[in-house]
Amino acid sequence: GFETLQKASEYYKWDLSLPDIARIWRGGCIIRSAFLNDIAEAFESEKKLENMLLSPYFAHEIKEALKGWKTITAMCANEEVAVPAFSSALNYFYSFTSKNLPANMIQAQRDYFGAHTFERIDKPRGEFFHENWTGHGGDTHSGKYNN
């Protein structure tokens, strides 16, 4: 939420004060939380903080909680208990901190449906491959795309 507010403030030139917003919410909003003080402090101490995950305080807190967070989310998934806030937040964290994102799955889907080829992360950029995903089809192979 704060990242969205920050991006909108920059885009629309609103000059929002994120520490003030955190304080306002602390005082009279349904999402009142002691954490809002920590949010306000994070944005006050680093004026150009792009994401709370980058603040030393929140980076430490998440590092401490990550194992339990993953465990409880996995346990809930295994027991078919919906925890959308936990799983969405965990996936957001993964997308923010992962070296490789699942966008390469789009390449695999395009290759499956239309032989559009894909790149592999263990090979040099610009080297394309095609997989015969179903075991049926012609002789399309990566050599035809690399020439």
CSV table of C-alpha atoms in Angstrom, one decimal:
chain,number,residue,atom,x,y,z
A,1,GLY,CA,0.0,0.0,0.0
A,2,PHE,CA,2.7,2.5,0.9
A,3,GLU,CA,4.6,1.7,-2.3
A,4,THR,CA,1.5,2.4,-4.3
A,5,LEU,CA,0.9,5.7,-2.4
A,6,GLN,CA,4.6,6.7,-3.0
A,7,LYS,CA,4.4,5.9,-6.7
A,8,ALA,CA,1.1,7.8,-7.2
A,9,SER,CA,2.6,10.7,-5.2
A,10,GLU,CA,5.6,10.9,-7.6
A,11,TYR,CA,3.5,10.4,-10.7
A,12,TYR,CA,0.8,12.9,-9.9
A,13,LYS,CA,3.2,15.2,-8.0
A,14,TRP,CA,1.1,15.1,-4.8
A,15,ASP,CA,4.0,15.4,-2.4
A,16,LEU,CA,2.4,13.0,0.1
A,17,SER,CA,4.1,12.6,3.4
A,18,LEU,CA,4.2,8.8,4.1
A,19,PRO,CA,5.2,9.2,7.7
A,20,ASP,CA,2.2,11.5,8.3
A,21,ILE,CA,-0.1,9.0,6.6
A,22,ALA,CA,1.2,6.2,8.8
A,23,ARG,CA,0.6,8.4,11.9
A,24,ILE,CA,-2.9,9.4,10.8
A,25,TRP,CA,-3.8,5.7,10.3
A,26,ARG,CA,-2.4,4.9,13.7
A,27,GLY,CA,-4.7,7.4,15.3
A,28,GLY,CA,-8.1,6.7,13.9
A,29,CYS,CA,-8.3,4.0,11.2
A,30,ILE,CA,-9.5,0.4,11.3
A,31,ILE,CA,-5.9,-0.7,10.4
A,32,ARG,CA,-4.5,0.8,13.6
A,33,SER,CA,-1.3,-1.0,14.5
A,34,ALA,CA,1.8,-0.4,16.5
A,35,PHE,CA,3.6,-1.3,13.2
A,36,LEU,CA,2.4,2.0,11.8
A,37,ASN,CA,4.9,3.8,14.1
A,38,ASP,CA,7.7,1.7,12.6
A,39,ILE,CA,6.5,2.5,9.1
A,40,ALA,CA,6.5,6.2,9.9
A,41,GLU,CA,10.0,6.0,11.4
A,42,ALA,CA,11.3,4.0,8.3
A,43,PHE,CA,10.1,6.7,5.9
A,44,GLU,CA,11.3,9.5,8.2
A,45,SER,CA,14.8,8.1,8.5
A,46,GLU,CA,15.2,7.4,4.8
A,47,LYS,CA,13.4,10.2,2.8
A,48,LYS,CA,13.9,8.4,-0.5
A,49,LEU,CA,13.0,4.9,0.7
A,50,GLU,CA,11.5,3.1,-2.3
A,51,ASN,CA,10.1,0.1,-0.4
A,52,MET,CA,9.7,-0.7,3.2
A,53,LEU,CA,11.4,-4.0,2.6
A,54,LEU,CA,14.6,-2.0,2.0
A,55,SER,CA,14.5,-0.4,5.4
A,56,PRO,CA,17.0,-2.0,7.9
A,57,TYR,CA,14.2,-2.4,10.5
A,58,PHE,CA,11.8,-4.2,8.2
A,59,ALA,CA,14.5,-6.2,6.5
A,60,HIS,CA,15.6,-7.5,9.9
A,61,GLU,CA,12.0,-8.3,11.0
A,62,ILE,CA,11.2,-10.2,7.8
A,63,LYS,CA,14.4,-12.1,8.0
A,64,GLU,CA,13.5,-13.2,11.6
A,65,ALA,CA,9.9,-14.2,10.6
A,66,LEU,CA,10.5,-15.7,7.1
A,67,LYS,CA,11.0,-19.3,8.2
A,68,GLY,CA,7.8,-19.3,10.2
A,69,TRP,CA,5.9,-17.4,7.6
A,70,LYS,CA,6.8,-19.9,4.9
A,71,THR,CA,6.1,-22.8,7.2
A,72,ILE,CA,2.6,-21.6,8.2
A,73,THR,CA,1.7,-20.7,4.6
A,74,ALA,CA,2.8,-24.1,3.3
A,75,MET,CA,0.9,-25.9,6.1
A,76,CYS,CA,-2.2,-24.0,5.3
A,77,ALA,CA,-1.9,-24.8,1.6
A,78,ASN,CA,-1.3,-28.5,2.4
A,79,GLU,CA,-4.5,-28.6,4.5
A,80,GLU,CA,-6.5,-26.5,2.0
A,81,VAL,CA,-6.9,-23.6,4.3
A,82,ALA,CA,-7.1,-20.4,2.4
A,83,VAL,CA,-4.7,-17.7,3.7
A,84,PRO,CA,-4.8,-15.2,0.8
A,85,ALA,CA,-3.2,-12.3,2.7
A,86,PHE,CA,-0.3,-14.5,3.9
A,87,SER,CA,0.3,-16.2,0.6
A,88,SER,CA,-0.1,-12.9,-1.4
A,89,ALA,CA,2.3,-11.1,0.9
A,90,LEU,CA,4.8,-14.0,0.7
A,91,ASN,CA,4.6,-14.0,-3.1
A,92,TYR,CA,5.1,-10.2,-3.2
A,93,PHE,CA,8.2,-10.7,-1.0
A,94,TYR,CA,9.5,-13.4,-3.3
A,95,SER,CA,8.9,-11.2,-6.4
A,96,PHE,CA,10.7,-8.3,-4.8
A,97,THR,CA,13.7,-10.3,-3.6
A,98,SER,CA,14.2,-13.1,-6.2
A,99,LYS,CA,17.0,-13.1,-8.7
A,100,ASN,CA,14.9,-15.0,-11.3
A,101,LEU,CA,11.2,-14.3,-11.7
A,102,PRO,CA,8.6,-16.7,-13.2
A,103,ALA,CA,8.2,-14.6,-16.3
A,104,ASN,CA,10.2,-17.2,-18.1
A,105,MET,CA,7.2,-19.5,-17.7
A,106,ILE,CA,5.5,-17.3,-20.2
A,107,GLN,CA,8.2,-18.2,-22.7
A,108,ALA,CA,7.6,-21.9,-22.0
A,109,GLN,CA,3.8,-21.4,-22.5
A,110,ARG,CA,4.3,-19.6,-25.8
A,111,ASP,CA,6.7,-22.3,-27.0
A,112,TYR,CA,4.2,-25.0,-26.1
A,113,PHE,CA,1.3,-23.3,-27.9
A,114,GLY,CA,3.1,-21.8,-30.8
A,115,ALA,CA,6.7,-23.0,-31.0
A,116,HIS,CA,7.9,-19.5,-30.2
A,117,THR,CA,11.1,-20.8,-28.5
A,118,PHE,CA,12.6,-19.8,-25.2
A,119,GLU,CA,15.9,-18.8,-23.6
A,120,ARG,CA,17.5,-20.8,-20.8
A,121,ILE,CA,19.1,-19.2,-17.8
A,122,ASP,CA,22.0,-21.7,-17.9
A,123,LYS,CA,22.9,-20.7,-21.5
A,124,PRO,CA,24.1,-17.4,-23.1
A,125,ARG,CA,21.5,-14.7,-23.9
A,126,GLY,CA,20.3,-15.0,-27.4
A,127,GLU,CA,20.5,-18.8,-27.6
A,128,PHE,CA,17.0,-20.0,-28.3
A,129,PHE,CA,15.4,-23.4,-27.7
A,130,HIS,CA,12.3,-25.3,-28.6
A,131,GLU,CA,10.9,-28.2,-26.7
A,132,ASN,CA,8.6,-30.9,-28.1
A,133,TRP,CA,6.3,-30.6,-25.1
A,134,THR,CA,3.8,-33.2,-26.1
A,135,GLY,CA,6.0,-35.7,-28.0
A,136,HIS,CA,4.1,-35.0,-31.2
A,137,GLY,CA,4.9,-32.6,-34.0
A,138,GLY,CA,7.6,-31.9,-36.4
A,139,ASP,CA,11.3,-31.5,-36.4
A,140,THR,CA,11.4,-27.9,-35.1
A,141,HIS,CA,14.6,-27.4,-33.0
A,142,SER,CA,16.7,-24.6,-31.6
A,143,GLY,CA,19.2,-24.8,-34.4
A,144,LYS,CA,16.6,-23.4,-36.8
A,145,TYR,CA,16.3,-20.3,-34.7
A,146,ASN,CA,19.9,-19.6,-33.9
A,147,ASN,CA,21.0,-19.3,-37.6
